[in-house]
């Protein structure tokens, strides 16, 4: 398996993997995550260092992205969406993508990454409730689902988090 930053030519395959991973009962209905991803690629918060694909010999099988949001004036990455093609799930691909994006963030000296997701899944990667670190979601009902992975607690900003514009929150 190859793990590397996404390039423009990967995007059709990334949309296809995201569609398949988030598909509901009707595969003809495009999941909202596909449109979100298209807007994230075009937004100011997009940073190619934090858009990572996994490939097997012939195809893209997974993708994760983190884009720049803010806490006040301070930039802070927000992770998501992450998607692994259904036929490749439960084989550790999602974990490898998470590890890789965290390694990049650490190598670039970032203080942390936030996300909105299932604590049951993300705690294994070191995520903790963000409010416990003074970072608050725009929607208080997100509660324990709004999480932060801390790399440098001394540099971590505190305040209200605003995601990259396409998230609308
Ligand atoms: C979430 C996802 C990226 C994980 O990818 P993956 O390659 O299957 O992940 P891994 O193999 O590294 O880890 C899988 C483990 O995570 C667990 N897991 C997956 N999704 C979970 C969730 N929402 N809550 C709790 N645990 C979860 C599984 O139980 C699995 O454990 P098991 O293999 O022992 O059953 C993949 O399942 C996916 O694309 N899901 C659909 C899209 C999605 O929900 N994305 C996350 C929200 S942005």
JSON list of C-alpha atoms and ligand atoms in Angstrom, two decimals:
[
{"chain": "A", "resi": 1, "resn": "UNK", "atom": "CA", "xyz": [0.00, 0.00, 0.00]},
{"chain": "A", "resi": 2, "resn": "UNK", "atom": "CA", "xyz": [1.19, 3.49, -0.86]},
{"chain": "A", "resi": 3, "resn": "UNK", "atom": "CA", "xyz": [0.41, 6.51, 1.35]},
{"chain": "A", "resi": 4, "resn": "UNK", "atom": "CA", "xyz": [1.07, 9.94, -0.13]},
{"chain": "A", "resi": 5, "resn": "UNK", "atom": "CA", "xyz": [-0.39, 13.45, -0.48]},
{"chain": "A", "resi": 6, "resn": "UNK", "atom": "CA", "xyz": [-3.32, 13.69, -2.89]},
{"chain": "A", "resi": 7, "resn": "UNK", "atom": "CA", "xyz": [-2.68, 15.33, -6.26]},
{"chain": "A", "resi": 8, "resn": "UNK", "atom": "CA", "xyz": [-5.28, 16.80, -8.59]},
{"chain": "A", "resi": 9, "resn": "UNK", "atom": "CA", "xyz": [-5.45, 13.68, -10.76]},
{"chain": "A", "resi": 10, "resn": "UNK", "atom": "CA", "xyz": [-6.49, 11.60, -7.73]},
{"chain": "A", "resi": 11, "resn": "UNK", "atom": "CA", "xyz": [-9.62, 13.60, -7.13]},
{"chain": "A", "resi": 12, "resn": "UNK", "atom": "CA", "xyz": [-12.11, 11.62, -9.24]},
{"chain": "A", "resi": 13, "resn": "UNK", "atom": "CA", "xyz": [-11.01, 8.47, -7.41]},
{"chain": "A", "resi": 14, "resn": "UNK", "atom": "CA", "xyz": [-11.19, 10.23, -4.04]},
{"chain": "A", "resi": 15, "resn": "UNK", "atom": "CA", "xyz": [-14.78, 11.31, -4.76]},
{"chain": "A", "resi": 16, "resn": "UNK", "atom": "CA", "xyz": [-15.66, 7.75, -5.76]},
{"chain": "A", "resi": 17, "resn": "UNK", "atom": "CA", "xyz": [-14.19, 6.30, -2.54]},
{"chain": "A", "resi": 18, "resn": "UNK", "atom": "CA", "xyz": [-15.97, 8.96, -0.45]},
{"chain": "A", "resi": 19, "resn": "UNK", "atom": "CA", "xyz": [-19.25, 8.28, -2.25]},
{"chain": "A", "resi": 20, "resn": "UNK", "atom": "CA", "xyz": [-18.95, 4.54, -1.65]},
{"chain": "A", "resi": 21, "resn": "UNK", "atom": "CA", "xyz": [-17.90, 4.93, 2.01]},
{"chain": "A", "resi": 22, "resn": "UNK", "atom": "CA", "xyz": [-20.74, 7.32, 2.92]},
{"chain": "A", "resi": 23, "resn": "UNK", "atom": "CA", "xyz": [-23.42, 5.86, 0.63]},
{"chain": "A", "resi": 24, "resn": "UNK", "atom": "CA", "xyz": [-26.86, 5.48, 2.15]},
{"chain": "A", "resi": 25, "resn": "UNK", "atom": "CA", "xyz": [-29.54, 3.04, 1.07]},
{"chain": "A", "resi": 26, "resn": "UNK", "atom": "CA", "xyz": [-29.80, 4.54, -2.42]},
{"chain": "A", "resi": 27, "resn": "UNK", "atom": "CA", "xyz": [-26.41, 4.48, -4.19]},
{"chain": "A", "resi": 28, "resn": "UNK", "atom": "CA", "xyz": [-27.77, 6.94, -6.79]},
{"chain": "A", "resi": 29, "resn": "UNK", "atom": "CA", "xyz": [-28.00, 9.66, -4.12]},
{"chain": "A", "resi": 30, "resn": "UNK", "atom": "CA", "xyz": [-24.72, 11.47, -3.67]},
{"chain": "A", "resi": 31, "resn": "UNK", "atom": "CA", "xyz": [-23.72, 11.69, 0.00]},
{"chain": "A", "resi": 32, "resn": "UNK", "atom": "CA", "xyz": [-23.23, 15.27, 1.21]},
{"chain": "A", "resi": 33, "resn": "UNK", "atom": "CA", "xyz": [-19.58, 14.48, 2.04]},
{"chain": "A", "resi": 34, "resn": "UNK", "atom": "CA", "xyz": [-18.73, 14.37, -1.69]},
{"chain": "A", "resi": 35, "resn": "UNK", "atom": "CA", "xyz": [-19.91, 17.95, -2.28]},
{"chain": "A", "resi": 36, "resn": "UNK", "atom": "CA", "xyz": [-18.21, 19.03, 0.95]},
{"chain": "A", "resi": 37, "resn": "UNK", "atom": "CA", "xyz": [-14.94, 17.56, -0.26]},
{"chain": "A", "resi": 38, "resn": "UNK", "atom": "CA", "xyz": [-15.23, 19.35, -3.61]},
{"chain": "A", "resi": 39, "resn": "UNK", "atom": "CA", "xyz": [-15.70, 22.66, -1.79]},
{"chain": "A", "resi": 40, "resn": "UNK", "atom": "CA", "xyz": [-12.86, 21.92, 0.63]},
{"chain": "A", "resi": 41, "resn": "UNK", "atom": "CA", "xyz": [-10.45, 21.36, -2.27]},
{"chain": "A", "resi": 42, "resn": "UNK", "atom": "CA", "xyz": [-11.38, 24.84, -3.54]},
{"chain": "A", "resi": 43, "resn": "UNK", "atom": "CA", "xyz": [-11.40, 26.74, -0.26]},
{"chain": "A", "resi": 44, "resn": "UNK", "atom": "CA", "xyz": [-8.78, 28.91, 1.42]},
{"chain": "A", "resi": 45, "resn": "UNK", "atom": "CA", "xyz": [-8.29, 26.39, 4.20]},
{"chain": "A", "resi": 46, "resn": "UNK", "atom": "CA", "xyz": [-7.14, 23.65, 1.80]},
{"chain": "A", "resi": 47, "resn": "UNK", "atom": "CA", "xyz": [-3.54, 22.57, 2.38]},
{"chain": "A", "resi": 48, "resn": "UNK", "atom": "CA", "xyz": [-2.22, 19.72, 0.19]},
{"chain": "A", "resi": 49, "resn": "UNK", "atom": "CA", "xyz": [0.12, 18.58, 2.97]},
{"chain": "A", "resi": 50, "resn": "UNK", "atom": "CA", "xyz": [-2.96, 17.43, 4.87]},
{"chain": "A", "resi": 51, "resn": "UNK", "atom": "CA", "xyz": [-4.90, 15.67, 2.13]},
{"chain": "A", "resi": 52, "resn": "UNK", "atom": "CA", "xyz": [-3.60, 12.11, 2.11]},
{"chain": "A", "resi": 53, "resn": "UNK", "atom": "CA", "xyz": [-4.52, 9.11, 0.00]},
{"chain": "A", "resi": 54, "resn": "UNK", "atom": "CA", "xyz": [-3.97, 5.39, 0.40]},
{"chain": "A", "resi": 55, "resn": "UNK", "atom": "CA", "xyz": [-3.52, 3.35, -2.79]},
{"chain": "A", "resi": 56, "resn": "UNK", "atom": "CA", "xyz": [-3.18, -0.32, -3.43]},
{"chain": "A", "resi": 57, "resn": "UNK", "atom": "CA", "xyz": [-1.50, -1.49, -6.65]},
{"chain": "A", "resi": 58, "resn": "UNK", "atom": "CA", "xyz": [-4.25, -0.22, -8.91]},
{"chain": "A", "resi": 59, "resn": "UNK", "atom": "CA", "xyz": [-6.54, 2.25, -7.19]},
{"chain": "A", "resi": 60, "resn": "UNK", "atom": "CA", "xyz": [-7.18, 4.81, -4.47]},
{"chain": "A", "resi": 61, "resn": "UNK", "atom": "CA", "xyz": [-8.71, 2.94, -1.51]},
{"chain": "A", "resi": 62, "resn": "UNK", "atom": "CA", "xyz": [-8.82, 5.65, 1.16]},
{"chain": "A", "resi": 63, "resn": "UNK", "atom": "CA", "xyz": [-8.49, 9.37, 1.80]},
{"chain": "A", "resi": 64, "resn": "UNK", "atom": "CA", "xyz": [-8.30, 11.74, 4.74]},
{"chain": "A", "resi": 65, "resn": "UNK", "atom": "CA", "xyz": [-8.24, 15.53, 4.75]},
{"chain": "A", "resi": 66, "resn": "UNK", "atom": "CA", "xyz": [-7.69, 18.24, 7.35]},
{"chain": "A", "resi": 67, "resn": "UNK", "atom": "CA", "xyz": [-8.29, 21.89, 6.48]},
{"chain": "A", "resi": 68, "resn": "UNK", "atom": "CA", "xyz": [-7.48, 25.12, 8.24]},
{"chain": "A", "resi": 69, "resn": "UNK", "atom": "CA", "xyz": [-10.05, 26.58, 10.57]},
{"chain": "A", "resi": 70, "resn": "UNK", "atom": "CA", "xyz": [-9.49, 29.15, 13.29]},
{"chain": "A", "resi": 71, "resn": "UNK", "atom": "CA", "xyz": [-9.71, 29.79, 17.01]},
{"chain": "A", "resi": 72, "resn": "UNK", "atom": "CA", "xyz": [-10.03, 33.56, 17.05]},
{"chain": "A", "resi": 73, "resn": "UNK", "atom": "CA", "xyz": [-7.08, 34.69, 14.92]},
{"chain": "A", "resi": 74, "resn": "UNK", "atom": "CA", "xyz": [-5.16, 31.44, 15.44]},
{"chain": "A", "resi": 75, "resn": "UNK", "atom": "CA", "xyz": [-5.16, 28.77, 12.69]},
{"chain": "A", "resi": 76, "resn": "UNK", "atom": "CA", "xyz": [-6.03, 25.23, 13.77]},
{"chain": "A", "resi": 77, "resn": "UNK", "atom": "CA", "xyz": [-6.62, 22.20, 11.53]},
{"chain": "A", "resi": 78, "resn": "UNK", "atom": "CA", "xyz": [-10.01, 20.51, 11.44]},
{"chain": "A", "resi": 79, "resn": "UNK", "atom": "CA", "xyz": [-10.00, 16.88, 10.28]},
{"chain": "A", "resi": 80, "resn": "UNK", "atom": "CA", "xyz": [-12.60, 15.29, 8.02]},
{"chain": "A", "resi": 81, "resn": "UNK", "atom": "CA", "xyz": [-14.00, 13.68, 6.12]},
{"chain": "A", "resi": 82, "resn": "UNK", "atom": "CA", "xyz": [-12.08, 10.41, 6.20]},
{"chain": "A", "resi": 83, "resn": "UNK", "atom": "CA", "xyz": [-13.22, 7.57, 3.98]},
{"chain": "A", "resi": 84, "resn": "UNK", "atom": "CA", "xyz": [-12.05, 4.04, 3.16]},
{"chain": "A", "resi": 85, "resn": "UNK", "atom": "CA", "xyz": [-13.61, 2.06, 0.30]},
{"chain": "A", "resi": 86, "resn": "UNK", "atom": "CA", "xyz": [-16.09, -0.40, 1.85]},
{"chain": "A", "resi": 87, "resn": "UNK", "atom": "CA", "xyz": [-14.30, -3.49, 0.51]},
{"chain": "A", "resi": 88, "resn": "UNK", "atom": "CA", "xyz": [-11.07, -2.33, 2.21]},
{"chain": "A", "resi": 89, "resn": "UNK", "atom": "CA", "xyz": [-12.50, -1.38, 5.61]},
{"chain": "A", "resi": 90, "resn": "UNK", "atom": "CA", "xyz": [-11.45, -3.17, 8.84]},
{"chain": "A", "resi": 91, "resn": "UNK", "atom": "CA", "xyz": [-7.95, -3.79, 7.52]},
{"chain": "A", "resi": 92, "resn": "UNK", "atom": "CA", "xyz": [-6.22, -0.89, 9.23]},
{"chain": "A", "resi": 93, "resn": "UNK", "atom": "CA", "xyz": [-6.27, 1.56, 6.28]},
{"chain": "A", "resi": 94, "resn": "UNK", "atom": "CA", "xyz": [-8.17, 4.23, 8.23]},
{"chain": "A", "resi": 95, "resn": "UNK", "atom": "CA", "xyz": [-5.72, 3.89, 11.14]},
{"chain": "A", "resi": 96, "resn": "UNK", "atom": "CA", "xyz": [-2.73, 4.26, 8.81]},
{"chain": "A", "resi": 97, "resn": "UNK", "atom": "CA", "xyz": [-4.24, 7.41, 7.25]},
{"chain": "A", "resi": 98, "resn": "UNK", "atom": "CA", "xyz": [-4.85, 8.88, 10.71]},
{"chain": "A", "resi": 99, "resn": "UNK", "atom": "CA", "xyz": [-1.30, 8.04, 11.80]},
{"chain": "A", "resi": 100, "resn": "UNK", "atom": "CA", "xyz": [0.11, 9.64, 8.67]},
{"chain": "A", "resi": 101, "resn": "UNK", "atom": "CA", "xyz": [-1.79, 12.91, 8.99]},
{"chain": "A", "resi": 102, "resn": "UNK", "atom": "CA", "xyz": [-0.78, 13.12, 12.66]},
{"chain": "A", "resi": 103, "resn": "UNK", "atom": "CA", "xyz": [2.87, 12.51, 11.77]},
{"chain": "A", "resi": 104, "resn": "UNK", "atom": "CA", "xyz": [2.67, 15.34, 9.21]},
{"chain": "A", "resi": 105, "resn": "UNK", "atom": "CA", "xyz": [1.10, 17.66, 11.75]},
{"chain": "A", "resi": 106, "resn": "UNK", "atom": "CA", "xyz": [3.79, 16.86, 14.32]},
{"chain": "A", "resi": 107, "resn": "UNK", "atom": "CA", "xyz": [6.58, 17.28, 11.77]},
{"chain": "A", "resi": 108, "resn": "UNK", "atom": "CA", "xyz": [5.25, 20.72, 10.87]},
{"chain": "A", "resi": 109, "resn": "UNK", "atom": "CA", "xyz": [5.15, 21.68, 14.56]},
{"chain": "A", "resi": 110, "resn": "UNK", "atom": "CA", "xyz": [1.36, 22.04, 14.86]},
{"chain": "A", "resi": 111, "resn": "UNK", "atom": "CA", "xyz": [-0.23, 22.27, 18.29]},
{"chain": "A", "resi": 112, "resn": "UNK", "atom": "CA", "xyz": [-3.21, 20.00, 17.59]},
{"chain": "A", "resi": 113, "resn": "UNK", "atom": "CA", "xyz": [-6.07, 18.93, 15.30]},
{"chain": "A", "resi": 114, "resn": "UNK", "atom": "CA", "xyz": [-9.80, 19.01, 16.05]},
{"chain": "A", "resi": 115, "resn": "UNK", "atom": "CA", "xyz": [-12.58, 16.88, 14.62]},
{"chain": "A", "resi": 116, "resn": "UNK", "atom": "CA", "xyz": [-16.24, 16.08, 15.00]},
{"chain": "A", "resi": 117, "resn": "UNK", "atom": "CA", "xyz": [-16.72, 12.34, 15.22]},
{"chain": "A", "resi": 118, "resn": "UNK", "atom": "CA", "xyz": [-17.40, 9.22, 17.19]},
{"chain": "A", "resi": 119, "resn": "UNK", "atom": "CA", "xyz": [-15.43, 9.12, 20.47]},
{"chain": "A", "resi": 120, "resn": "UNK", "atom": "CA", "xyz": [-15.59, 5.33, 20.22]},
{"chain": "A", "resi": 121, "resn": "UNK", "atom": "CA", "xyz": [-13.49, 5.45, 17.08]},
{"chain": "A", "resi": 122, "resn": "UNK", "atom": "CA", "xyz": [-11.22, 8.46, 17.59]},
{"chain": "A", "resi": 123, "resn": "UNK", "atom": "CA", "xyz": [-10.12, 7.97, 21.21]},
{"chain": "A", "resi": 124, "resn": "UNK", "atom": "CA", "xyz": [-7.82, 5.21, 20.00]},
{"chain": "A", "resi": 125, "resn": "UNK", "atom": "CA", "xyz": [-5.86, 7.89, 18.12]},
{"chain": "A", "resi": 126, "resn": "UNK", "atom": "CA", "xyz": [-5.40, 10.03, 21.22]},
{"chain": "A", "resi": 127, "resn": "UNK", "atom": "CA", "xyz": [-8.38, 12.38, 20.71]},
{"chain": "A", "resi": 128, "resn": "UNK", "atom": "CA", "xyz": [-9.94, 13.92, 23.81]},
{"chain": "A", "resi": 129, "resn": "UNK", "atom": "CA", "xyz": [-12.99, 16.10, 24.40]},
{"chain": "A", "resi": 130, "resn": "UNK", "atom": "CA", "xyz": [-12.01, 19.52, 23.01]},
{"chain": "A", "resi": 131, "resn": "UNK", "atom": "CA", "xyz": [-13.87, 21.55, 25.62]},
{"chain": "A", "resi": 132, "resn": "UNK", "atom": "CA", "xyz": [-11.60, 19.96, 28.23]},
{"chain": "A", "resi": 133, "resn": "UNK", "atom": "CA", "xyz": [-8.77, 21.83, 26.49]},
{"chain": "A", "resi": 134, "resn": "UNK", "atom": "CA", "xyz": [-10.71, 25.10, 26.22]},
{"chain": "A", "resi": 135, "resn": "UNK", "atom": "CA", "xyz": [-11.70, 24.69, 22.53]},
{"chain": "A", "resi": 136, "resn": "UNK", "atom": "CA", "xyz": [-15.43, 25.06, 22.03]},
{"chain": "A", "resi": 137, "resn": "UNK", "atom": "CA", "xyz": [-17.59, 23.99, 19.07]},
{"chain": "A", "resi": 138, "resn": "UNK", "atom": "CA", "xyz": [-19.94, 26.39, 17.30]},
{"chain": "A", "resi": 139, "resn": "UNK", "atom": "CA", "xyz": [-22.77, 23.98, 18.20]},
{"chain": "A", "resi": 140, "resn": "UNK", "atom": "CA", "xyz": [-22.73, 23.07, 21.92]},
{"chain": "A", "resi": 141, "resn": "UNK", "atom": "CA", "xyz": [-24.79, 19.95, 21.22]},
{"chain": "A", "resi": 142, "resn": "UNK", "atom": "CA", "xyz": [-21.68, 18.37, 19.62]},
{"chain": "A", "resi": 143, "resn": "UNK", "atom": "CA", "xyz": [-20.48, 17.95, 23.18]},
{"chain": "A", "resi": 144, "resn": "UNK", "atom": "CA", "xyz": [-18.06, 15.00, 23.54]},
{"chain": "A", "resi": 145, "resn": "UNK", "atom": "CA", "xyz": [-18.11, 14.40, 19.77]},
{"chain": "A", "resi": 146, "resn": "UNK", "atom": "CA", "xyz": [-16.04, 17.54, 19.22]},
{"chain": "A", "resi": 147, "resn": "UNK", "atom": "CA", "xyz": [-12.53, 16.32, 19.95]},
{"chain": "A", "resi": 148, "resn": "UNK", "atom": "CA", "xyz": [-8.91, 17.42, 19.83]},
{"chain": "A", "resi": 149, "resn": "UNK", "atom": "CA", "xyz": [-5.65, 15.54, 19.36]},
{"chain": "A", "resi": 150, "resn": "UNK", "atom": "CA", "xyz": [-3.06, 17.59, 21.24]},
{"chain": "A", "resi": 151, "resn": "UNK", "atom": "CA", "xyz": [0.55, 17.69, 20.03]},
{"chain": "A", "resi": 152, "resn": "UNK", "atom": "CA", "xyz": [1.75, 20.73, 22.01]},
{"chain": "A", "resi": 153, "resn": "UNK", "atom": "CA", "xyz": [-0.56, 21.83, 24.81]},
{"chain": "A", "resi": 154, "resn": "UNK", "atom": "CA", "xyz": [1.44, 25.00, 25.46]},
{"chain": "A", "resi": 155, "resn": "UNK", "atom": "CA", "xyz": [0.79, 26.25, 21.92]},
{"chain": "A", "resi": 156, "resn": "UNK", "atom": "CA", "xyz": [-2.82, 25.07, 21.66]},
{"chain": "A", "resi": 157, "resn": "UNK", "atom": "CA", "xyz": [-5.17, 28.06, 21.25]},
{"chain": "A", "resi": 158, "resn": "UNK", "atom": "CA", "xyz": [-8.30, 28.31, 23.41]},
{"chain": "A", "resi": 159, "resn": "UNK", "atom": "CA", "xyz": [-11.65, 29.75, 22.38]},
{"chain": "A", "resi": 160, "resn": "UNK", "atom": "CA", "xyz": [-14.42, 29.07, 19.86]},
{"chain": "A", "resi": 161, "resn": "UNK", "atom": "CA", "xyz": [-13.49, 26.95, 16.87]},
{"chain": "A", "resi": 162, "resn": "UNK", "atom": "CA", "xyz": [-14.62, 27.90, 13.37]},
{"chain": "A", "resi": 163, "resn": "UNK", "atom": "CA", "xyz": [-14.14, 25.31, 10.62]},
{"chain": "A", "resi": 164, "resn": "UNK", "atom": "CA", "xyz": [-13.03, 26.12, 7.07]},
{"chain": "A", "resi": 165, "resn": "UNK", "atom": "CA", "xyz": [-15.86, 27.96, 5.27]},
{"chain": "A", "resi": 166, "resn": "UNK", "atom": "CA", "xyz": [-17.38, 24.96, 3.39]},
{"chain": "A", "resi": 167, "resn": "UNK", "atom": "CA", "xyz": [-18.41, 23.37, 6.68]},
{"chain": "A", "resi": 168, "resn": "UNK", "atom": "CA", "xyz": [-20.59, 26.40, 7.42]},
{"chain": "A", "resi": 169, "resn": "UNK", "atom": "CA", "xyz": [-19.90, 26.26, 11.16]},
{"chain": "B", "resi": 1, "resn": "LIG", "atom": "C1", "xyz": [-14.32, 5.14, 9.64]},
{"chain": "B", "resi": 1, "resn": "LIG", "atom": "C2", "xyz": [-13.44, 4.50, 8.56]},
{"chain": "B", "resi": 1, "resn": "LIG", "atom": "C3", "xyz": [-12.66, 5.58, 7.83]},
{"chain": "B", "resi": 1, "resn": "LIG", "atom": "C4", "xyz": [-12.46, 3.54, 9.26]},
{"chain": "B", "resi": 1, "resn": "LIG", "atom": "O1", "xyz": [-11.63, 2.99, 8.24]},
{"chain": "B", "resi": 1, "resn": "LIG", "atom": "P1", "xyz": [-11.05, 1.50, 8.40]},
{"chain": "B", "resi": 1, "resn": "LIG", "atom": "O2", "xyz": [-9.97, 1.32, 7.39]},
{"chain": "B", "resi": 1, "resn": "LIG", "atom": "O3", "xyz": [-12.16, 0.53, 8.39]},
{"chain": "B", "resi": 1, "resn": "LIG", "atom": "O4", "xyz": [-10.42, 1.62, 9.85]},
{"chain": "B", "resi": 1, "resn": "LIG", "atom": "P2", "xyz": [-9.48, 0.60, 10.60]},
{"chain": "B", "resi": 1, "resn": "LIG", "atom": "O5", "xyz": [-9.45, -0.72, 9.88]},
{"chain": "B", "resi": 1, "resn": "LIG", "atom": "O6", "xyz": [-8.17, 1.26, 10.84]},
{"chain": "B", "resi": 1, "resn": "LIG", "atom": "O7", "xyz": [-10.21, 0.45, 11.99]},
{"chain": "B", "resi": 1, "resn": "LIG", "atom": "C5", "xyz": [-11.45, -0.18, 11.97]},
{"chain": "B", "resi": 1, "resn": "LIG", "atom": "C6", "xyz": [-12.02, -0.24, 13.35]},
{"chain": "B", "resi": 1, "resn": "LIG", "atom": "O8", "xyz": [-12.64, 0.98, 13.69]},
{"chain": "B", "resi": 1, "resn": "LIG", "atom": "C7", "xyz": [-13.95, 0.74, 14.20]},
{"chain": "B", "resi": 1, "resn": "LIG", "atom": "N1", "xyz": [-14.87, 1.77, 13.73]},
{"chain": "B", "resi": 1, "resn": "LIG", "atom": "C8", "xyz": [-15.08, 2.17, 12.46]},
{"chain": "B", "resi": 1, "resn": "LIG", "atom": "N2", "xyz": [-16.00, 3.17, 12.45]},
{"chain": "B", "resi": 1, "resn": "LIG", "atom": "C9", "xyz": [-16.34, 3.40, 13.74]},
{"chain": "B", "resi": 1, "resn": "LIG", "atom": "C10", "xyz": [-17.23, 4.29, 14.39]},
{"chain": "B", "resi": 1, "resn": "LIG", "atom": "N3", "xyz": [-17.97, 5.20, 13.71]},
{"chain": "B", "resi": 1, "resn": "LIG", "atom": "N4", "xyz": [-17.32, 4.22, 15.76]},
{"chain": "B", "resi": 1, "resn": "LIG", "atom": "C11", "xyz": [-16.60, 3.33, 16.46]},
{"chain": "B", "resi": 1, "resn": "LIG", "atom": "N5", "xyz": [-15.73, 2.46, 15.89]},
{"chain": "B", "resi": 1, "resn": "LIG", "atom": "C12", "xyz": [-15.62, 2.49, 14.56]},
{"chain": "B", "resi": 1, "resn": "LIG", "atom": "C13", "xyz": [-14.39, -0.59, 13.71]},
{"chain": "B", "resi": 1, "resn": "LIG", "atom": "O9", "xyz": [-15.10, -1.26, 14.72]},
{"chain": "B", "resi": 1, "resn": "LIG", "atom": "C14", "xyz": [-13.09, -1.27, 13.37]},
{"chain": "B", "resi": 1, "resn": "LIG", "atom": "O10", "xyz": [-12.74, -2.19, 14.32]},
{"chain": "B", "resi": 1, "resn": "LIG", "atom": "P3", "xyz": [-12.78, -3.76, 13.89]},
{"chain": "B", "resi": 1, "resn": "LIG", "atom": "O11", "xyz": [-12.04, -3.84, 12.58]},
{"chain": "B", "resi": 1, "resn": "LIG", "atom": "O12", "xyz": [-12.10, -4.43, 15.03]},
{"chain": "B", "resi": 1, "resn": "LIG", "atom": "O13", "xyz": [-14.24, -4.06, 13.75]},
{"chain": "B", "resi": 1, "resn": "LIG", "atom": "C15", "xyz": [-14.27, 3.68, 7.55]},
{"chain": "B", "resi": 1, "resn": "LIG", "atom": "O14", "xyz": [-15.03, 2.74, 8.28]},
{"chain": "B", "resi": 1, "resn": "LIG", "atom": "C16", "xyz": [-15.20, 4.51, 6.68]},
{"chain": "B", "resi": 1, "resn": "LIG", "atom": "O15", "xyz": [-14.82, 4.97, 5.62]},
{"chain": "B", "resi": 1, "resn": "LIG", "atom": "N6", "xyz": [-16.46, 4.65, 7.15]},
{"chain": "B", "resi": 1, "resn": "LIG", "atom": "C17", "xyz": [-17.47, 5.40, 6.37]},
{"chain": "B", "resi": 1, "resn": "LIG", "atom": "C18", "xyz": [-17.18, 6.87, 6.40]},
{"chain": "B", "resi": 1, "resn": "LIG", "atom": "C19", "xyz": [-17.12, 7.42, 7.82]},
{"chain": "B", "resi": 1, "resn": "LIG", "atom": "O16", "xyz": [-17.98, 7.13, 8.66]},
{"chain": "B", "resi": 1, "resn": "LIG", "atom": "N7", "xyz": [-16.08, 8.23, 8.09]},
{"chain": "B", "resi": 1, "resn": "LIG", "atom": "C20", "xyz": [-15.87, 8.78, 9.42]},
{"chain": "B", "resi": 1, "resn": "LIG", "atom": "C21", "xyz": [-16.62, 10.03, 9.64]},
{"chain": "B", "resi": 1, "resn": "LIG", "atom": "S1", "xyz": [-15.87, 11.41, 8.80]}
]
